[in-house]
Tab-separated table of C-alpha atoms in Angstrom:
chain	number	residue	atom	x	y	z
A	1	UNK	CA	-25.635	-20.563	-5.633
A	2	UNK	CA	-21.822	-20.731	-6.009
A	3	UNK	CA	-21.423	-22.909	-2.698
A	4	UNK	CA	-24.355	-25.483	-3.779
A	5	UNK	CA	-22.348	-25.663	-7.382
A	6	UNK	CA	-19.045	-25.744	-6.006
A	7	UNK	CA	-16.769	-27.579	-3.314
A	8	UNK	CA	-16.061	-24.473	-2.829
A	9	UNK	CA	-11.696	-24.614	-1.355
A	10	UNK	CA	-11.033	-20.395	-1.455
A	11	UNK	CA	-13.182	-16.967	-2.191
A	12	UNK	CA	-9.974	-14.574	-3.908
A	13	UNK	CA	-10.646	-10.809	-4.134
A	14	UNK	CA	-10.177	-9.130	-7.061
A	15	UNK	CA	-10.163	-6.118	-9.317
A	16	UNK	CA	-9.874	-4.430	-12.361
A	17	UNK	CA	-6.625	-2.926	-13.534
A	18	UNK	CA	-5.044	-1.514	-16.898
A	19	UNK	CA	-3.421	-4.189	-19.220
A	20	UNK	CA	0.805	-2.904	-18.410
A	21	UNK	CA	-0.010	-3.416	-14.740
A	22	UNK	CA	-1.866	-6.200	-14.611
A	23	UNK	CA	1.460	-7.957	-15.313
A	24	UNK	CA	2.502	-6.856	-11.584
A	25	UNK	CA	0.413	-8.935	-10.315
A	26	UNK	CA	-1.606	-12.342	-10.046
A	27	UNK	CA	-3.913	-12.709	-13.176
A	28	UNK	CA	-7.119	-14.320	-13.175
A	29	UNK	CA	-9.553	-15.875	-16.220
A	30	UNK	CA	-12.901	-16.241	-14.334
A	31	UNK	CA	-15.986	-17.710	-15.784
A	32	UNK	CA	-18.245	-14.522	-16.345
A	33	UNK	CA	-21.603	-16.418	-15.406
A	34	UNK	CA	-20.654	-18.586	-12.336
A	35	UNK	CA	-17.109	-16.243	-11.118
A	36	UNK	CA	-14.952	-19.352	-10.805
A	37	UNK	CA	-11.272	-19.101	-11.392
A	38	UNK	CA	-10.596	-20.946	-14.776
A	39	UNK	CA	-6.607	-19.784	-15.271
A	40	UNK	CA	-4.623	-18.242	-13.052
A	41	UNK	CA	-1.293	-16.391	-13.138
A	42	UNK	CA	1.327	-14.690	-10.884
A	43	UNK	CA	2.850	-12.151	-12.479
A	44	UNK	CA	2.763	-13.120	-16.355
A	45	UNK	CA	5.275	-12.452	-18.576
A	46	UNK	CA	2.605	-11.476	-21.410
A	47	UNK	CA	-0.567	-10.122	-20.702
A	48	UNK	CA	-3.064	-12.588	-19.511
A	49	UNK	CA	-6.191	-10.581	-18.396
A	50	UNK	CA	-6.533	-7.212	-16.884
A	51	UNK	CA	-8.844	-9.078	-13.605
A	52	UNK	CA	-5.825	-8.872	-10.617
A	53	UNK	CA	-5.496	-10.761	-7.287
A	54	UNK	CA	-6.159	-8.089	-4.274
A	55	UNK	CA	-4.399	-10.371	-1.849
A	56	UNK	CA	-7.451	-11.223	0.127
A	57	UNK	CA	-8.962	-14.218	0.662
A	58	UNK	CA	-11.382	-16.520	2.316
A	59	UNK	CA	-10.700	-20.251	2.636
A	60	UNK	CA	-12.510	-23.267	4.069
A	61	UNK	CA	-10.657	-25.708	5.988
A	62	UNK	CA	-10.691	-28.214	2.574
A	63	UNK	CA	-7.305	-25.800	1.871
A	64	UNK	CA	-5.091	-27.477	4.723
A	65	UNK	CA	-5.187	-30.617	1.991
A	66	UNK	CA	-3.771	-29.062	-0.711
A	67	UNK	CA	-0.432	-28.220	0.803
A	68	UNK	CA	-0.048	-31.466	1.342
A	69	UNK	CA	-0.876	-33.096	-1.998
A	70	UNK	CA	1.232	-30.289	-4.125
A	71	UNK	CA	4.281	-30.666	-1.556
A	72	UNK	CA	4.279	-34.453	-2.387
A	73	UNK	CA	4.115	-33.845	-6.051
A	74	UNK	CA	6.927	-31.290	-5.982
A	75	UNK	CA	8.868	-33.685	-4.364
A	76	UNK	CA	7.932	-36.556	-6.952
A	77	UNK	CA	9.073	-34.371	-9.477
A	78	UNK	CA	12.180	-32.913	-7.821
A	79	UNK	CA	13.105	-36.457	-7.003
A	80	UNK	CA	13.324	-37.421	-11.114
A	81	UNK	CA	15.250	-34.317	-11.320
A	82	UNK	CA	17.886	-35.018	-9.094
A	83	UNK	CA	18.466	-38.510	-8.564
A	84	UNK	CA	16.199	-39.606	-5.931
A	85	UNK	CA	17.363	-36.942	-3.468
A	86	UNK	CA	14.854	-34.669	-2.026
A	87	UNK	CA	15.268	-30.876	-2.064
A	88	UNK	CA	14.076	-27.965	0.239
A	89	UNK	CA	10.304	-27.444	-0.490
A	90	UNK	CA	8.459	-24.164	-0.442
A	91	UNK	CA	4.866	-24.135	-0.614
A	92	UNK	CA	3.857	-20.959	-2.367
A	93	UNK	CA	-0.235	-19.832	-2.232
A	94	UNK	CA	-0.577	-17.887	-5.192
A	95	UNK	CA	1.981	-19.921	-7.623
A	96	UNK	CA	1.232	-23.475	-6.097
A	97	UNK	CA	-1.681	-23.540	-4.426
A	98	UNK	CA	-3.974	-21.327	-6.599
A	99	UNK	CA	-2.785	-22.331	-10.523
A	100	UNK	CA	-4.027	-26.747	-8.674
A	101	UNK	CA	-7.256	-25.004	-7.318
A	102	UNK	CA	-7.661	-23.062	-11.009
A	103	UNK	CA	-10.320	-24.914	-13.214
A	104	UNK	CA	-11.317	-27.575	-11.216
A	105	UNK	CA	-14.480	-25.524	-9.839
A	106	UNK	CA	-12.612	-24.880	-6.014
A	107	UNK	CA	-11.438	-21.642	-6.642
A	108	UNK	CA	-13.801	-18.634	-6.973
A	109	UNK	CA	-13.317	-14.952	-7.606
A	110	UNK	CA	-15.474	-11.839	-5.918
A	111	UNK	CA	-14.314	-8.526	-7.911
A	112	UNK	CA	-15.056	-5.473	-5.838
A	113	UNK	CA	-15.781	-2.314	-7.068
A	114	UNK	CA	-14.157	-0.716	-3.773
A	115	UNK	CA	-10.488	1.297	-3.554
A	116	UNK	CA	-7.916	-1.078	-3.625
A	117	UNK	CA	-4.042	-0.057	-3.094
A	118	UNK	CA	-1.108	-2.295	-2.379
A	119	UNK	CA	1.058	-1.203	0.238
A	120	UNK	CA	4.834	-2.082	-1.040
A	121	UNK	CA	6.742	1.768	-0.612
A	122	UNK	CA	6.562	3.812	1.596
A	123	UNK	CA	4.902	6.385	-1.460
A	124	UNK	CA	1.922	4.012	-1.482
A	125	UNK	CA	1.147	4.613	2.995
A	126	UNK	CA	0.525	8.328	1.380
A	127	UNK	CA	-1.440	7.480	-1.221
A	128	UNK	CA	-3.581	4.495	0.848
A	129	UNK	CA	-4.515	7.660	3.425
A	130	UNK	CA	-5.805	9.553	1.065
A	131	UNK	CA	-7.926	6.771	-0.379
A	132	UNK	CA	-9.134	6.332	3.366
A	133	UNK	CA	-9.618	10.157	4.202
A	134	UNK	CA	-11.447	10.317	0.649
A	135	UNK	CA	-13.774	7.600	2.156
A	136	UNK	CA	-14.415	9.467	5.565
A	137	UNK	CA	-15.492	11.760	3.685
A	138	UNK	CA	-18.483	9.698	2.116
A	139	UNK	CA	-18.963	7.768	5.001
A	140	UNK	CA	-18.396	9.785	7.960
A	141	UNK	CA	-17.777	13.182	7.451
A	142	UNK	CA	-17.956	14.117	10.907
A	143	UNK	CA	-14.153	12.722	10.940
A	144	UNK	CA	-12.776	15.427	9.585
A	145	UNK	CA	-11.700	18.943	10.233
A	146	UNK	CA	-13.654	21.649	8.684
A	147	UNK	CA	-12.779	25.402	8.683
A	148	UNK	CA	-14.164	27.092	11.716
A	149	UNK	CA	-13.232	30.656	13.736
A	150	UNK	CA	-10.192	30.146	16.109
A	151	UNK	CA	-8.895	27.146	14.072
A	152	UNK	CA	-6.915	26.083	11.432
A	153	UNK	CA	-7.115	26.750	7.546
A	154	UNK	CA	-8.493	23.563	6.075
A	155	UNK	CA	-8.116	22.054	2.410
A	156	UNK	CA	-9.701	19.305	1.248
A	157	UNK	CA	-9.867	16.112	3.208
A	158	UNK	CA	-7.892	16.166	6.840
A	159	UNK	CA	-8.136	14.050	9.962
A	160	UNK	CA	-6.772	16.010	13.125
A	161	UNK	CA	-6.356	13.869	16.365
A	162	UNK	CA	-8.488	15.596	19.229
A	163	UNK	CA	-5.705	15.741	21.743
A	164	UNK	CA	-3.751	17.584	18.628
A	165	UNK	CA	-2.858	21.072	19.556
A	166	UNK	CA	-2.330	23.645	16.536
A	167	UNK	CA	-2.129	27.143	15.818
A	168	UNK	CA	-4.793	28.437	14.217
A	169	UNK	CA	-2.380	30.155	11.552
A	170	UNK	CA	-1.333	26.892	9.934
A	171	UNK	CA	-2.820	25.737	6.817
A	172	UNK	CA	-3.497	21.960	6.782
A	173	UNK	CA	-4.760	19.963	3.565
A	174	UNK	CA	-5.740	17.974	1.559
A	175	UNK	CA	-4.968	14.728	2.695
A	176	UNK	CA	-3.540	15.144	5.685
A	177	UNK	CA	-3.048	12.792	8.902
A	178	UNK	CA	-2.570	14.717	12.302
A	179	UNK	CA	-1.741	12.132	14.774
A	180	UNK	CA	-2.539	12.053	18.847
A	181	UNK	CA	-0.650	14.570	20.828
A	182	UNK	CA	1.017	16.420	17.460
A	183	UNK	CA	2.030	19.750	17.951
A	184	UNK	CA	1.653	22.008	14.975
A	185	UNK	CA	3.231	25.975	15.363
A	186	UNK	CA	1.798	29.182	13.395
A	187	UNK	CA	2.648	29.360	9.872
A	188	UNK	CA	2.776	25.738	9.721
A	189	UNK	CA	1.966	24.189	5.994
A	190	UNK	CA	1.264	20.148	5.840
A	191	UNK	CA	0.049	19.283	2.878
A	192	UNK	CA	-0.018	15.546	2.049
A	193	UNK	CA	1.272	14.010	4.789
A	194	UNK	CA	1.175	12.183	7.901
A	195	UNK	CA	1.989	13.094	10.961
A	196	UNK	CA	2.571	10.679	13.742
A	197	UNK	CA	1.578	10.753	17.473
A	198	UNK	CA	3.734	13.251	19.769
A	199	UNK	CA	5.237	14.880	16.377
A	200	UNK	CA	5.767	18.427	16.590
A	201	UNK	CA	6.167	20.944	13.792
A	202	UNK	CA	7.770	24.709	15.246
A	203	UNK	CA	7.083	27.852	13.649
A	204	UNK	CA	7.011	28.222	9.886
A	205	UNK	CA	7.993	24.583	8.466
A	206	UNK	CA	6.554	23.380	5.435
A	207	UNK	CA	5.762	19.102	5.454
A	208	UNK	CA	4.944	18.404	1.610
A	209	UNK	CA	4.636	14.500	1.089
A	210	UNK	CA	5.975	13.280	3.710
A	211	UNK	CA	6.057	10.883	6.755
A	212	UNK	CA	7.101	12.405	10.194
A	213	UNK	CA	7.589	9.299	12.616
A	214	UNK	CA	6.356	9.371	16.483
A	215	UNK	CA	7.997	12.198	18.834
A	216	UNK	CA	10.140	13.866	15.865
A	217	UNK	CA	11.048	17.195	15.903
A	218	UNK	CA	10.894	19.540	12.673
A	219	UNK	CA	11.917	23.170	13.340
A	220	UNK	CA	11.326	26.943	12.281
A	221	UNK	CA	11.472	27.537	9.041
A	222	UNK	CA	12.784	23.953	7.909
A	223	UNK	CA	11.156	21.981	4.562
A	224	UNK	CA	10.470	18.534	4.418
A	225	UNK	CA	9.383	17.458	1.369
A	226	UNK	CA	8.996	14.412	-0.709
A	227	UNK	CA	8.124	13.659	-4.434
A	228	UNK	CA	4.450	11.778	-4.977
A	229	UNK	CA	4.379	8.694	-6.860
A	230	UNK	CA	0.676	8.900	-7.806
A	231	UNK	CA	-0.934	6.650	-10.388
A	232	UNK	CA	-1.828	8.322	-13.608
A	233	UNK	CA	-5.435	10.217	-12.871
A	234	UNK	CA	-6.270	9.707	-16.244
A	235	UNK	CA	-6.914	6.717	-16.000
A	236	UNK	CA	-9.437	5.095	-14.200
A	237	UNK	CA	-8.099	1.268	-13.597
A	238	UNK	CA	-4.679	2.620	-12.781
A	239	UNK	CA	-2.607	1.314	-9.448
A	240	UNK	CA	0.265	2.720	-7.731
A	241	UNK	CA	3.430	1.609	-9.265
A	242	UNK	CA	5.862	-0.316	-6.792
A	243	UNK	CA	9.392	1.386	-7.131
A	244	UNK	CA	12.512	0.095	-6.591
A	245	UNK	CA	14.375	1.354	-3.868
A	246	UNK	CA	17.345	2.750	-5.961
A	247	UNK	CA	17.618	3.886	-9.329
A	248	UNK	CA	20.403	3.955	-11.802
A	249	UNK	CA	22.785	4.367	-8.996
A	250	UNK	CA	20.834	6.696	-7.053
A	251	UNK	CA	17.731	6.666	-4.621
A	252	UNK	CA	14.677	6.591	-6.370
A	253	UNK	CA	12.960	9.965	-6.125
A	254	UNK	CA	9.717	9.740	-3.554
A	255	UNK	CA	7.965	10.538	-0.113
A	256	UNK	CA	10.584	11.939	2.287
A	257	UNK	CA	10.385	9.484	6.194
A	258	UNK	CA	11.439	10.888	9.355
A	259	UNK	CA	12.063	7.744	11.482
A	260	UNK	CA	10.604	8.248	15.206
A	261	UNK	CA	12.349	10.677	17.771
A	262	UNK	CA	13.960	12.371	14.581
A	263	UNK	CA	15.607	16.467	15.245
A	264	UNK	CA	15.178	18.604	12.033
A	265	UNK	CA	17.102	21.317	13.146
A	266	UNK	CA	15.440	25.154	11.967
A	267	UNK	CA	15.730	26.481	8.157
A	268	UNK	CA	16.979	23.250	6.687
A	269	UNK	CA	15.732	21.530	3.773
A	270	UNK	CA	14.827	17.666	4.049
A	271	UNK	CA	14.156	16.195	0.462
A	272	UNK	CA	13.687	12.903	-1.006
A	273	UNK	CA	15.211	11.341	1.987
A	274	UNK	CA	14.820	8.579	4.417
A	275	UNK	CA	16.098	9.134	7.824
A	276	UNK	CA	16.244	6.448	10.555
A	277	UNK	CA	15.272	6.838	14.241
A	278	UNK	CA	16.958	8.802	16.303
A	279	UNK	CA	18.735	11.112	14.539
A	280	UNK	CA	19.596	14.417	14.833
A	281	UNK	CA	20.224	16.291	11.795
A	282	UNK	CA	22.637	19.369	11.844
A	283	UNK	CA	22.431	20.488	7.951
A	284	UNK	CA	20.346	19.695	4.542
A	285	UNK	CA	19.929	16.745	2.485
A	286	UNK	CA	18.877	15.841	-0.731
A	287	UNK	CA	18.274	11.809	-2.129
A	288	UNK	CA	19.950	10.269	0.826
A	289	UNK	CA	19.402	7.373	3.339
A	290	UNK	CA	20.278	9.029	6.544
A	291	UNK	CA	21.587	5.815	8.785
């Protein structure tokens, strides 16, 4: 019904979120009945409605015309401003394109009632698995490990690459990522993480939070750990907050990255850290960018 009423220009996903971090994002006022877009929003200043842009859309090709017209009235305006002389233009979707479209029945919103998670830190890749690993286990089940004799302990949701080879000491779970041709020792404990292809983990390490990149190394008796940045649980229209990288003069507590072909060297504590490819680490570190 919404095509036959509309000339229809662009189908934007959207969602529910709480009223503080709705300002985050784009804002939309839709028309309950008939879902178009009457108002929209990027990133409001007050709060404008708690219905937020997902950052997926679907166009027809009556949206390679409106570049055109806004560009021309940018530079109309731009032109009064400065004398005639025309300025660098920048066409911008959400805050040009979408607040034309807004109201004049083009514009349509489709709210899903599906997980939705930006991806802006590298805290939100750990928090987008276990959203994916929580719908394997709905969907396909048959994804995921499950505790049998000769293999390894498993808790809650974990995906384990079949060319993965590990001990059947080590305790995996939940949400949990074992990559293609990871190596895990006995004793091992991963517990929200991921853990790239070729990755091996030696005797005794703990990975808590974490990212271990392709073909790094982590040794006996090391800890690599990272601090979640969850949304609140409490609440059920909550989204993952998008950090700054630093904080008052400091790294901003969160997941812990090992860059790809990274050495951990044995009982050495990794924590809050990001370290680049290729590097081999001789000692501990703590809220540090390892370059």
């Amino acid at each position: 019904m919404l095509v036959n009423c509309f000339r229809i220009v662009s189908i934007s996903l959207s969602l529910q979120a709480n009223r503080t971090q709705s300002l985050n994002y784009g804002c939309i006022v839709e028309n309950h009945e008939t879902n178009e877009v009457l108002h929209f929003v990027e990133k409001p200043s007050t709060f404008v409605s708690d219905i937020i842009n997902c950052g997926i859309y679907l166009f027809t090709p009556d949206i390679f015309g409106q570049p055109h017209w806004v560009f021309q009235k940018n530079q109309q305006i731009q032109e009064e401003l400065t004398n005639g002389k025309q300025m660098p233009e920048v066409i911008r979707l959400e805050q040009d394109i979408f607040t034309t479209l807004a109201g004049q029945k083009k514009l349509v919103v489709y709210k899903t009632q599906h997980f939705w998670s930006q991806i802006k830190s590298a805290g939100s890749a750990i928090y987008a698995s276990r959203l994916y690993l929580k719908q394997y286990h709905q969907s396909h089940p048959e994804r995921l490990a499950t505790n049998q004799d000769g293999t390894p302990k498993i808790i809650g949701d974990v995906y384990i690459h079949p060319t993965a080879n590990i001990d059947p000491s080590a305790v995996l779970g939940p949400n949990v990522s074992i990559g293609k041709g990871v190596i895990i020792g006995g004793g091992v404990r991963v517990r929200e993480s991921i853990i790239l292809h070729g990755a091996v983990l030696q005797d005794h390490c703990c990975v808590l939070n974490s990212i271990v990149g392709w073909d790094s190394t982590v040794g006996k008796w090391a800890r690599v750990e990272g601090t979640p940045s969850d949304p609140n649980p409490n609440d059920p229209y909550a989204k993952i907050d998008s950090e700054t990288l630093f904080r008052d003069g400091g790294l901003t507590p969160s997941i812990t990255i090992l860059g790809c072909n990274v050495s951990i060297p044995s009982e050495v504590i990794i924590r809050n850290s990001i370290v680049l490819p290729h590097k081999d680490l001789n000692r501990s570190f703590q809220n540090q960018i390892i370059l």
